[in-house]
């Protein structure tokens, strides 16, 4: 048994009493989000009416999950926390470091060879500190968590932004940086700003080509990439009960693309069925005892506008399939309008590759529905014009779809079956193409489509859709193909229309086991963690210096970033994943994808000392070598995307003193604070335009650094003139202590 049944029972036994206490304090009916949050306060005696989007609250999550790329830095930090074991059940999942190239049979052994040093480190640390370890090939973290660890009414954190996938089983699951995970593993309070709650009422029922993926694709267009920041998206309504548990997981997973803290669905019969199908009947039985409190109170459902900060309604019966992109997941287009958009914008119409899988869409339901579309092409002699790539979500899904003939359908269509891993979704795709940089279009069932995200080519137009729409467009090889109305021509010259996809939520014969590659927690105190002094993959963490007690004076501008600056821009994935355990090496990718506002180029900034242009990390290193710091300026939603804390640790390591932006993405702002960085925002957004290329920047007021008290920025221009303005921050008393100590980890040490 991989899940922690005793822990889950303990949570459920105390659940109702804690909710009753919270209801008494708040003196109002409760949303589901409030119920779970208030039952997971670190100190129940500190329960009070916390203000949404204002008050910081300490929580005690039930468990932690980490993927291999982020687990390296998290465990390196945990090694300095002084504990012999984790305080909360924790797992490591090896899914990010496997490059997709030929097929699972070839790629997996190669990944085990190339990454042996890292895998050995992760397994040894897991053994020593009592973590569960999922070997390479066992599956994508979020699919494995849904199959084994997620439970209704629970709360977890994960070092990946798509941790909210577990909301498909009624769990508050939040993506965090490694330092936050260390807090939970060390038994410390985990801090989060009490989120707003966005209610999404679902009515009707899906039909035809529409799928659960289209719910979140539509919602992304409504909320945009930052519309869910510091908010939980809580779904409810009769339409919610019609969606499968894995479909709910898909919706919650991609809520990360609107900046949401997490997303959640109420417990229902679909979840119970999934729990029993995945051999967790005991949990389903336990849920029956607290069923009423695994959903919002009746008064909330009856009058949702009174209890949610924002209310959105979506009618599933009229929902049309969506295709989102390119270059941002909130560019939402209905299928019926998409062809016109393609032609109007001049996107490459030929669709070259279709990719199905990822943590968002790799369930049995996804695979069976996509296969039903591909099967039609095979049976009716319709040629498949684009390349097809499949990434099963877990070994359980792979083994089951292999047994049931689903993978064989894809293989007969010429698909490459890759390892049970993230692969192309996170840039781990060695794409065979005639030219590396040319305009082209691909379509995926993934969650993100930032420039260069999948194959490293900034001219690849990546679009996001459901697996069944991906399958249809792969067959056609044409972005403008609409399977709801258009016809294909088979080898006999006959006109063929694809029928609506058909599949099943769960395998009729039950799940097959396969070789799951799980190593249970062992607590082997004798386990040795070896990190070679000359390793290029792993490095003992440096000790970040404490604040010197002074204001920051006359620092150089490192870069003024223009437009979208995601964690992919700040700390790229893809080939850089191999350095996720080596801070010095990976710092060579710091901000190399950010666009310099002064020349519209990437990784080219002016060295104000020499007058020459150079790469961003090299300029930062040159300043650091002289004992000089630097400042980064950027625009809206800085740090959007992944939870990767490397995007915060690299500036810290290279002596960047502050990041000043128009607005931050939630996870990244927290990651910066955890590493002792200054994360500041322009009060007047037009002050961004005042920053010039050769400016020296000072930040004053730090000697009296207090919550809700602005700091002052002084900019000295090259012509001798100067300007000043206030900047805001969201630091509380504890976070100011992190800054002064040099990092949050040093507070744990103390």
XYZ file of C-alpha atoms in Angstrom:
750
model
C 0.000 0.000 0.000
C 1.627 3.208 -1.204
C -0.778 5.698 0.314
C -0.731 6.651 3.959
C -4.103 5.343 5.071
C -3.556 5.958 8.782
C -2.644 9.575 8.109
C -5.692 10.040 5.888
C -8.011 8.517 8.498
C -6.543 10.831 11.101
C -7.279 13.858 8.907
C -10.835 12.695 8.297
C -11.516 11.896 11.968
C -10.715 15.441 13.056
C -12.168 17.078 9.963
C -15.766 17.734 11.057
C -14.908 19.148 14.478
C -12.370 21.516 12.975
C -14.880 22.702 10.389
C -17.512 23.249 13.044
C -15.010 25.382 14.953
C -14.147 27.355 11.825
C -17.820 27.910 11.038
C -18.314 29.233 14.555
C -15.409 31.665 14.175
C -16.260 32.853 10.663
C -19.994 32.918 11.487
C -21.025 32.142 7.936
C -21.483 29.210 5.575
C -18.190 27.883 4.227
C -16.827 27.256 0.763
C -15.007 23.952 0.289
C -11.695 25.801 0.037
C -12.239 27.414 3.426
C -13.071 24.079 5.011
C -9.845 22.451 3.925
C -7.667 25.457 4.679
C -9.095 25.969 8.161
C -8.696 22.282 8.998
C -5.017 22.520 8.122
C -3.939 25.486 10.230
C -0.515 24.869 11.730
C -1.821 25.973 15.115
C -5.586 25.368 15.429
C -5.587 27.646 18.460
C -4.760 30.550 16.152
C -7.944 30.122 14.148
C -9.536 33.457 13.357
C -11.255 35.232 10.500
C -8.369 35.592 8.077
C -8.863 38.211 5.384
C -8.634 36.900 1.868
C -5.749 38.278 -0.218
C -4.398 40.124 2.837
C -3.491 37.917 5.787
C -0.587 35.495 5.785
C -1.503 32.193 7.422
C 0.598 29.259 8.657
C -0.546 25.838 7.454
C 0.403 22.218 8.066
C 0.026 20.286 4.780
C -0.438 16.526 4.943
C 2.261 15.587 2.461
C 4.932 16.724 -0.012
C 5.680 15.591 -3.574
C 8.761 16.540 -5.606
C 9.826 15.850 -9.166
C 13.454 15.009 -9.864
C 14.459 18.373 -11.349
C 13.242 20.378 -8.356
C 13.865 17.669 -5.737
C 17.608 18.065 -6.146
C 17.668 21.597 -4.785
C 14.955 20.854 -2.226
C 16.877 17.900 -0.782
C 20.155 19.819 -0.853
C 18.422 22.424 1.297
C 16.786 19.795 3.517
C 20.206 18.317 4.231
C 21.011 21.615 5.962
C 17.828 21.616 8.046
C 19.237 19.342 10.756
C 16.542 16.655 10.641
C 17.017 12.898 10.437
C 13.695 12.319 8.655
C 10.832 14.193 7.064
C 8.036 15.379 9.330
C 5.399 14.842 6.624
C 5.069 11.919 4.180
C 7.065 12.867 1.098
C 7.911 11.387 -2.294
C 10.365 11.952 -5.144
C 9.267 11.250 -8.740
C 11.810 10.853 -11.552
C 9.932 12.245 -14.537
C 11.676 15.410 -15.768
C 15.160 14.272 -16.762
C 14.145 11.720 -19.406
C 14.652 13.084 -22.890
C 12.125 12.055 -25.532
C 13.816 11.099 -28.782
C 13.172 7.697 -30.313
C 10.966 5.654 -27.966
C 10.695 4.566 -24.357
C 12.707 1.408 -25.065
C 15.675 3.491 -26.224
C 15.233 6.721 -24.262
C 14.721 5.336 -20.753
C 17.976 3.337 -20.523
C 19.833 6.324 -21.954
C 18.336 8.622 -19.309
C 19.304 6.178 -16.556
C 22.875 6.188 -17.871
C 23.199 9.957 -18.370
C 21.509 10.880 -15.101
C 22.862 8.074 -12.913
C 24.672 10.464 -10.569
C 21.510 12.471 -9.940
C 19.230 9.451 -9.610
C 21.650 7.850 -7.151
C 21.691 11.037 -5.092
C 17.897 11.300 -5.036
C 17.459 7.641 -4.138
C 20.111 7.794 -1.394
C 18.605 10.959 0.100
C 15.133 9.416 -0.068
C 16.382 6.315 1.693
C 18.230 8.271 4.366
C 15.411 10.675 5.197
C 12.438 8.349 4.733
C 10.928 9.510 1.441
C 9.121 7.325 -1.076
C 11.059 7.075 -4.337
C 9.571 6.544 -7.795
C 12.191 5.404 -10.284
C 12.582 6.777 -13.823
C 9.795 5.437 -16.018
C 7.293 5.089 -13.187
C 5.302 8.061 -14.398
C 4.681 11.791 -14.313
C 4.476 13.121 -10.767
C 0.921 14.471 -10.938
C -0.590 11.380 -12.545
C 1.170 9.172 -9.989
C -0.036 11.390 -7.131
C -3.623 11.207 -8.404
C -3.392 7.421 -8.633
C -1.804 6.906 -5.222
C -1.701 9.853 -2.840
C -4.385 12.468 -3.489
C -7.376 12.264 -1.159
C -10.515 14.349 -0.591
C -10.212 16.904 2.175
C -6.420 16.760 2.246
C -3.766 19.389 1.680
C -0.403 18.942 0.019
C 2.417 20.953 -1.499
C 4.508 19.920 -4.470
C 7.621 21.364 -6.069
C 5.934 21.732 -9.431
C 3.409 24.318 -10.528
C 0.941 21.673 -11.737
C 0.573 20.101 -8.296
C -3.087 21.361 -8.312
C -3.843 18.330 -10.500
C -4.774 16.587 -7.215
C -7.763 18.933 -6.951
C -9.456 16.401 -9.222
C -9.824 14.290 -6.073
C -10.978 17.135 -3.845
C -7.577 18.018 -2.415
C -6.038 21.441 -1.865
C -2.731 20.879 -3.681
C -0.389 23.808 -4.168
C 2.739 24.249 -6.271
C 5.691 25.668 -4.321
C 9.423 26.171 -4.472
C 11.850 23.772 -2.847
C 12.379 25.978 0.210
C 8.646 25.828 0.948
C 8.753 22.049 0.653
C 11.666 22.017 3.102
C 9.515 23.918 5.616
C 6.878 21.195 5.484
C 9.386 18.335 5.510
C 11.127 19.943 8.484
C 7.893 20.203 10.456
C 7.852 23.993 10.267
C 4.760 26.096 9.576
C 4.194 26.676 5.886
C 3.088 30.205 5.071
C 0.562 31.240 2.439
C -1.454 34.382 1.915
C -5.111 33.492 2.512
C -6.368 33.241 -1.071
C -9.396 34.753 -2.665
C -11.903 32.209 -3.959
C -13.206 32.256 -7.513
C -16.357 30.180 -7.923
C -16.929 28.470 -11.261
C -20.418 27.055 -11.652
C -20.675 24.268 -14.198
C -24.047 23.393 -15.655
C -25.126 20.914 -18.303
C -23.059 18.013 -19.622
C -20.266 17.593 -22.157
C -21.045 16.033 -25.514
C -19.531 15.458 -28.918
C -15.994 16.702 -29.402
C -15.959 18.780 -26.216
C -13.912 17.542 -23.266
C -12.882 18.552 -19.757
C -9.799 20.221 -21.256
C -12.054 22.701 -23.024
C -13.408 23.937 -19.693
C -10.015 25.232 -18.605
C -9.032 26.382 -22.101
C -12.160 28.559 -22.144
C -11.534 29.730 -18.582
C -7.943 30.686 -19.455
C -9.345 33.047 -22.058
C -11.658 34.583 -19.455
C -9.163 34.972 -16.615
C -5.910 35.442 -18.605
C -2.539 34.267 -17.305
C -2.741 36.328 -14.126
C -6.485 36.497 -13.439
C -6.288 33.731 -10.859
C -3.286 35.089 -8.946
C -3.658 34.644 -5.172
C -6.956 32.842 -5.680
C -8.305 29.320 -5.483
C -10.667 28.307 -8.270
C -13.494 26.282 -6.734
C -15.788 24.424 -9.134
C -19.330 23.433 -8.268
C -22.723 22.763 -9.843
C -24.451 19.804 -11.406
C -22.072 19.952 -14.350
C -19.116 19.253 -12.060
C -20.604 15.919 -11.000
C -20.777 14.815 -14.647
C -17.013 15.092 -15.135
C -14.706 12.151 -14.431
C -12.155 12.421 -11.641
C -9.320 12.503 -14.182
C -11.180 15.120 -16.214
C -11.449 17.193 -13.071
C -7.712 16.681 -12.579
C -7.059 18.043 -16.080
C -9.007 21.200 -15.289
C -7.278 21.712 -11.939
C -3.873 20.993 -13.442
C -4.081 23.743 -16.017
C -5.432 26.237 -13.499
C -1.749 27.004 -12.983
C -1.877 28.762 -16.358
C -4.156 31.479 -14.983
C -1.919 31.983 -11.953
C -4.304 30.315 -9.502
C -2.970 29.188 -6.123
C -4.818 25.944 -6.784
C -8.142 24.586 -8.048
C -10.551 22.138 -6.473
C -13.727 20.127 -7.085
C -16.185 18.875 -4.449
C -16.282 15.178 -3.618
C -18.809 13.180 -5.630
C -19.608 9.757 -7.046
C -17.042 10.174 -9.842
C -14.279 10.545 -7.272
C -15.557 7.590 -5.266
C -15.506 5.421 -8.389
C -11.937 6.467 -9.151
C -10.763 5.815 -5.591
C -12.199 2.310 -5.677
C -10.777 1.642 -9.147
C -7.319 2.581 -7.849
C -7.692 0.243 -4.837
C -8.436 2.959 -2.296
C -11.860 1.796 -1.221
C -10.998 2.459 2.433
C -10.580 6.136 1.634
C -13.906 6.200 -0.209
C -15.550 4.596 2.842
C -13.996 7.235 5.086
C -15.224 10.010 2.800
C -18.796 8.841 3.307
C -18.569 9.771 6.989
C -17.759 13.418 6.157
C -19.460 13.675 2.771
C -21.347 16.900 3.547
C -18.140 18.706 4.432
C -16.255 17.606 1.340
C -18.210 20.198 -0.582
C -19.338 23.765 -0.025
C -22.188 24.388 2.402
C -25.685 24.359 0.814
C -26.102 28.097 1.406
C -22.966 28.743 -0.657
C -24.267 26.681 -3.550
C -27.649 28.373 -3.355
C -26.260 31.920 -3.270
C -22.713 31.665 -4.633
C -22.429 35.374 -5.429
C -22.414 36.083 -1.681
C -19.498 33.823 -0.833
C -17.114 33.838 -3.800
C -14.945 36.813 -4.715
C -15.857 36.274 -8.338
C -18.419 34.026 -9.975
C -18.124 32.537 -13.464
C -20.659 30.213 -15.109
C -19.880 27.749 -17.882
C -22.541 25.663 -19.626
C -20.960 22.342 -20.545
C -23.824 21.488 -22.911
C -22.940 24.367 -25.215
C -19.179 24.227 -24.695
C -17.223 24.048 -27.933
C -13.707 22.625 -28.258
C -10.953 25.216 -27.909
C -7.464 25.598 -29.304
C -5.241 28.021 -27.360
C -2.085 29.731 -28.498
C 0.438 30.289 -29.801
C 3.073 31.445 -27.287
C 0.651 31.906 -24.387
C -1.963 29.538 -22.924
C -4.640 32.219 -22.520
C -4.989 33.003 -26.235
C -8.269 31.085 -26.403
C -9.983 30.317 -29.702
C -13.071 28.219 -30.329
C -12.567 25.453 -32.848
C -15.126 27.010 -35.191
C -13.223 30.311 -35.280
C -9.713 28.906 -35.270
C -9.195 28.470 -39.024
C -10.015 32.117 -39.564
C -7.552 33.111 -36.831
C -4.798 30.993 -38.393
C -5.243 32.625 -41.778
C -5.669 36.146 -40.402
C -2.524 35.945 -38.244
C -0.477 34.072 -40.825
C 0.339 31.132 -38.553
C 1.968 28.199 -40.388
C -1.078 26.197 -41.456
C 0.681 22.873 -41.962
C 0.518 21.001 -38.669
C 3.763 19.050 -38.315
C 3.584 17.232 -34.988
C 0.793 16.223 -32.629
C 1.779 15.377 -29.069
C -0.548 13.597 -26.648
C 0.166 13.040 -22.964
C 1.752 15.169 -20.215
C 0.584 15.559 -16.635
C -2.508 17.355 -17.939
C -3.932 14.784 -20.323
C -2.584 11.265 -19.999
C -5.378 9.402 -18.239
C -7.080 6.262 -19.515
C -10.022 8.415 -20.606
C -7.724 10.720 -22.587
C -5.904 7.867 -24.281
C -9.042 5.920 -25.142
C -10.840 8.933 -26.648
C -7.815 9.962 -28.707
C -7.336 6.361 -29.866
C -10.962 6.201 -31.005
C -10.261 9.076 -33.384
C -7.051 7.525 -34.719
C -8.758 4.143 -35.132
C -11.262 5.706 -37.534
C -8.458 6.936 -39.781
C -6.881 3.483 -39.812
C -10.141 1.681 -40.519
C -11.157 4.092 -43.285
C -7.740 4.283 -44.960
C -7.221 7.958 -44.193
C -3.498 8.789 -44.269
C -2.074 10.369 -41.135
C -0.154 13.374 -42.342
C 1.657 14.641 -39.248
C 4.003 13.004 -36.790
C 2.339 11.605 -33.671
C 4.036 11.322 -30.270
C 2.486 9.705 -27.194
C 3.636 10.087 -23.569
C 1.676 7.811 -21.195
C 1.162 9.462 -17.809
C 2.248 6.571 -15.645
C 3.373 2.968 -15.780
C -0.126 2.016 -14.686
C -1.614 3.865 -17.661
C 0.997 2.441 -20.037
C 0.472 -1.127 -18.906
C -3.307 -0.804 -19.016
C -3.470 0.850 -22.435
C -0.986 -1.731 -23.739
C -3.157 -4.575 -22.472
C -6.326 -3.026 -23.895
C -4.871 -2.425 -27.354
C -4.916 1.368 -27.172
C -1.176 1.857 -27.598
C -1.238 -0.576 -30.513
C -3.678 1.719 -32.328
C -1.265 4.624 -31.960
C 1.669 2.458 -33.028
C -0.181 1.250 -36.109
C -0.662 4.912 -36.987
C 3.093 5.383 -36.827
C 3.229 7.037 -33.415
C 6.326 7.059 -31.244
C 5.515 5.818 -27.738
C 7.804 7.720 -25.413
C 8.660 7.043 -21.783
C 6.165 7.618 -18.982
C 7.594 11.066 -18.379
C 7.193 14.768 -19.105
C 9.352 14.775 -22.230
C 8.351 17.359 -24.863
C 6.023 19.201 -22.479
C 8.988 20.640 -20.555
C 11.474 20.904 -23.397
C 12.916 17.411 -22.996
C 12.368 16.674 -26.665
C 15.144 15.958 -29.098
C 13.143 16.843 -32.147
C 14.150 15.549 -35.530
C 13.681 18.413 -37.934
C 15.418 19.687 -41.043
C 16.049 23.126 -39.575
C 16.164 24.163 -35.944
C 14.823 27.679 -36.416
C 12.014 28.029 -38.930
C 8.343 28.891 -38.557
C 6.253 25.758 -37.980
C 3.192 24.630 -36.068
C 2.620 21.832 -33.577
C -0.376 21.010 -31.418
C -0.239 19.382 -27.998
C -2.463 18.218 -25.163
C -0.021 19.884 -22.759
C -0.583 22.944 -20.562
C 2.004 25.537 -21.619
C 3.107 26.846 -24.974
C 5.606 29.617 -24.273
C 8.117 30.339 -27.018
C 10.866 27.688 -27.201
C 9.097 25.683 -24.454
C 8.842 22.378 -26.320
C 11.668 22.152 -28.847
C 13.854 25.210 -28.240
C 12.781 26.846 -31.490
C 11.378 30.371 -30.908
C 9.507 30.088 -34.216
C 7.603 26.931 -33.309
C 3.951 27.910 -32.944
C 2.666 25.581 -30.224
C -1.075 25.264 -29.720
C -2.856 23.547 -26.834
C -6.014 21.451 -27.176
C -7.642 18.260 -25.926
C -6.152 14.866 -26.871
C -9.018 14.137 -29.254
C -8.600 17.436 -31.105
C -4.836 16.845 -31.236
C -5.517 13.427 -32.765
C -7.872 14.868 -35.389
C -5.507 17.644 -36.470
C -2.588 15.211 -36.564
C -4.518 13.061 -39.006
C -5.319 16.091 -41.165
C -1.894 17.713 -40.840
C -3.734 21.016 -41.103
C -4.370 23.600 -38.374
C -7.496 24.736 -40.198
C -9.162 21.318 -40.107
C -12.350 21.240 -38.053
C -13.440 17.644 -37.351
C -16.942 18.801 -36.435
C -17.656 19.934 -40.007
C -14.793 19.142 -42.390
C -14.080 16.007 -44.405
C -10.874 14.098 -45.070
C -9.953 12.197 -48.198
C -8.857 8.566 -47.924
C -6.528 6.630 -50.213
C -9.485 5.703 -52.449
C -10.443 9.323 -52.978
C -13.518 9.017 -50.757
C -14.662 11.818 -48.477
C -14.541 10.731 -44.837
C -15.921 12.560 -41.813
C -14.563 11.657 -38.408
C -17.184 10.627 -35.888
C -17.260 11.994 -32.370
C -14.629 10.484 -30.060
C -15.660 7.689 -27.741
C -13.861 6.367 -24.700
C -14.304 5.225 -21.131
C -13.385 7.011 -17.922
C -11.878 3.874 -16.442
C -10.628 0.586 -17.927
C -13.417 -2.038 -18.037
C -10.937 -4.727 -16.943
C -9.450 -2.619 -14.185
C -5.970 -1.145 -14.072
C -2.956 -3.274 -14.932
C 0.018 -2.912 -12.608
C 3.069 -2.967 -14.806
C 6.432 -2.359 -13.180
C 5.750 0.770 -11.166
C 9.328 1.281 -9.943
C 8.294 2.357 -6.455
C 10.673 2.099 -3.496
C 8.864 2.523 -0.195
C 10.233 4.820 2.543
C 12.861 2.969 4.560
C 14.629 5.383 6.936
C 18.092 3.922 6.379
C 20.294 6.017 8.659
C 23.370 4.334 7.195
C 22.579 5.480 3.671
C 25.449 7.510 2.243
C 24.859 10.618 0.167
C 27.835 11.175 -2.104
C 28.462 14.440 -3.928
C 31.787 14.526 -5.724
C 33.777 17.725 -5.310
C 34.259 17.980 -9.080
C 30.691 17.029 -10.010
C 29.101 19.040 -12.792
C 25.596 17.883 -11.823
C 25.471 18.318 -8.044
C 26.887 20.935 -5.700
C 26.646 21.566 -1.968
C 24.724 24.801 -1.541
C 26.646 27.972 -0.748
C 25.824 29.902 2.410
C 24.073 33.102 1.342
C 25.293 36.110 3.287
C 23.032 37.940 5.702
C 21.934 41.496 4.966
C 24.691 43.966 5.789
C 22.330 46.319 7.613
C 22.608 49.053 4.982
C 20.519 50.488 2.176
C 21.342 49.285 -1.313
C 23.276 52.027 -3.039
C 24.303 52.724 -6.666
C 23.837 49.250 -8.095
C 24.113 48.588 -11.818
C 21.100 47.802 -13.949
C 21.500 44.205 -15.102
C 18.558 44.042 -17.484
C 15.295 45.819 -18.088
C 13.122 42.993 -19.356
C 10.386 43.736 -21.844
C 7.063 41.918 -22.109
C 6.431 38.389 -20.900
C 9.164 37.121 -18.590
C 8.249 33.652 -17.342
C 10.390 31.213 -15.400
C 11.260 29.770 -18.806
C 12.797 33.140 -19.667
C 14.522 33.470 -16.283
C 15.824 29.896 -15.945
C 15.237 27.759 -19.016
C 14.472 24.059 -18.779
C 15.288 21.696 -21.652
C 19.045 20.979 -21.757
C 19.560 23.047 -18.593
C 17.666 20.498 -16.520
C 20.889 18.544 -16.100
C 22.250 21.328 -13.875
C 19.280 21.602 -11.512
C 21.426 20.291 -8.646
C 24.402 22.554 -9.399
C 23.660 26.199 -8.661
C 26.873 27.582 -10.141
C 26.436 25.819 -13.475
C 22.734 26.486 -13.899
C 23.253 30.161 -13.094
C 24.757 30.428 -16.579
C 21.201 30.426 -17.929
C 19.937 33.278 -15.755
C 17.604 35.544 -17.747
C 19.059 34.478 -21.077
C 15.539 34.269 -22.507
C 14.428 37.707 -21.322
C 14.049 40.412 -23.951
C 16.197 43.483 -23.313
C 13.901 46.515 -23.526
C 16.718 48.632 -24.993
C 17.585 46.482 -28.011
C 14.785 43.877 -28.276
C 17.385 41.114 -28.079
C 17.765 38.179 -25.712
C 20.875 37.593 -23.625
C 22.542 40.809 -24.761
C 22.921 43.604 -22.212
C 25.162 46.649 -21.984
C 28.136 46.503 -19.653
C 28.019 50.091 -18.420
C 31.677 49.896 -17.369
C 33.091 48.929 -20.760
C 30.391 50.069 -23.155
C 30.297 46.586 -24.666
C 27.345 44.225 -24.892
C 27.604 40.841 -23.232
C 25.514 37.911 -22.008
C 23.352 38.513 -18.950
C 24.932 35.914 -16.613
C 28.434 36.958 -17.613
C 27.698 40.596 -16.826
C 26.254 39.621 -13.449
C 29.345 37.507 -12.721
C 31.665 40.354 -13.740
C 29.914 42.708 -11.330
C 29.871 40.104 -8.574
C 33.630 39.569 -8.961
C 34.071 43.255 -8.163
C 31.814 43.023 -5.146
C 29.070 44.913 -6.975
C 25.430 43.914 -7.109
C 22.833 44.509 -9.786
C 19.114 45.182 -10.217
C 16.565 43.535 -12.526
C 13.589 45.506 -13.865
C 10.595 43.806 -15.509
C 6.935 44.108 -16.390
C 3.716 42.235 -15.515
C 3.345 38.777 -13.968
C 7.083 38.322 -13.660
C 7.940 34.680 -12.936
C 4.783 33.278 -14.521
C 4.848 29.542 -15.111
C 6.820 26.861 -13.346
C 7.464 26.699 -9.619
C 11.196 26.330 -10.249
C 13.031 28.148 -7.478
C 16.206 28.176 -9.551
C 14.751 31.317 -11.134
C 15.099 32.916 -7.684
C 18.283 31.175 -6.536
C 20.299 32.117 -9.605
C 19.875 35.896 -9.142
C 20.651 35.421 -5.450
C 23.821 33.504 -6.304
C 24.930 36.074 -8.900
C 24.456 38.966 -6.453
C 21.306 40.477 -7.929
C 20.099 42.647 -5.057
C 16.487 43.260 -6.063
C 13.844 42.505 -8.666
C 11.531 45.462 -9.355
C 8.487 44.724 -11.511
C 4.971 45.829 -12.348
C 3.585 42.608 -10.816
C 4.730 39.125 -9.747
C 3.395 35.634 -10.223
C 2.582 34.194 -6.789
C 5.007 31.278 -6.579
C 7.946 33.226 -7.907
C 7.459 36.126 -5.504
C 7.505 33.650 -2.612
C 10.586 31.914 -3.990
C 12.444 35.232 -4.141
C 11.528 36.006 -0.544
C 12.640 32.548 0.599
C 16.088 33.124 -0.888
C 16.564 36.471 0.857
C 15.896 38.510 -2.272
C 14.053 41.808 -2.487
C 10.886 41.483 -4.575
C 9.456 44.961 -5.155
C 6.676 46.394 -7.313
C 6.213 49.743 -8.993
C 3.413 51.686 -7.314
C 3.054 53.794 -10.445
C 3.593 51.383 -13.311
C 4.765 54.174 -15.565
C 7.886 54.425 -13.382
C 9.109 51.384 -15.329
C 9.703 53.706 -18.284
C 12.011 55.930 -16.215
C 14.726 53.281 -16.049
C 17.495 53.966 -18.587
C 20.167 51.615 -19.863
C 23.158 52.953 -17.923
C 21.355 53.868 -14.710
C 22.679 53.309 -11.216
C 19.898 52.277 -8.863
C 19.618 52.723 -5.091
C 16.964 51.333 -2.730
C 16.538 53.169 0.550
C 14.416 52.593 3.613
C 15.781 49.122 4.356
C 17.133 50.224 7.726
C 13.501 50.679 8.720
C 12.108 47.758 6.683
C 8.560 47.103 7.906
C 5.371 45.491 6.590
C 3.163 47.848 4.567
C 5.848 50.536 4.487
C 7.110 51.489 1.049
C 10.778 51.634 0.085
C 12.340 54.372 -2.022
C 14.123 53.912 -5.354
C 16.623 56.509 -6.566
C 17.889 56.286 -10.128
C 21.008 58.122 -11.257
C 21.112 58.711 -15.015
C 24.292 58.837 -17.081
C 23.771 62.583 -17.702
C 24.028 63.286 -13.961
C 20.321 63.802 -13.376
C 18.344 61.675 -10.961
C 14.771 60.646 -10.244
C 13.124 58.887 -7.337
C 9.873 57.103 -6.561
C 8.367 54.756 -4.006
C 8.045 51.018 -4.565
C 5.775 48.627 -2.710
C 6.393 45.223 -1.178
C 4.331 42.463 0.464
C 6.814 41.331 3.122
C 5.474 40.449 6.554
C 7.521 40.308 9.754
C 8.761 36.744 9.181
C 9.652 37.393 5.556
C 11.651 40.451 6.589
C 13.561 38.140 8.950
C 14.313 35.881 5.976
C 15.728 38.878 4.108
C 17.863 39.997 7.023
C 19.142 36.475 7.741
C 20.060 35.866 4.105
C 17.417 33.205 3.377
C 14.493 31.412 4.996
C 16.633 28.301 5.438
C 18.915 30.167 7.813
C 15.926 30.877 10.032
C 15.295 27.118 10.187
C 18.957 26.629 11.083
C 18.541 29.027 13.968
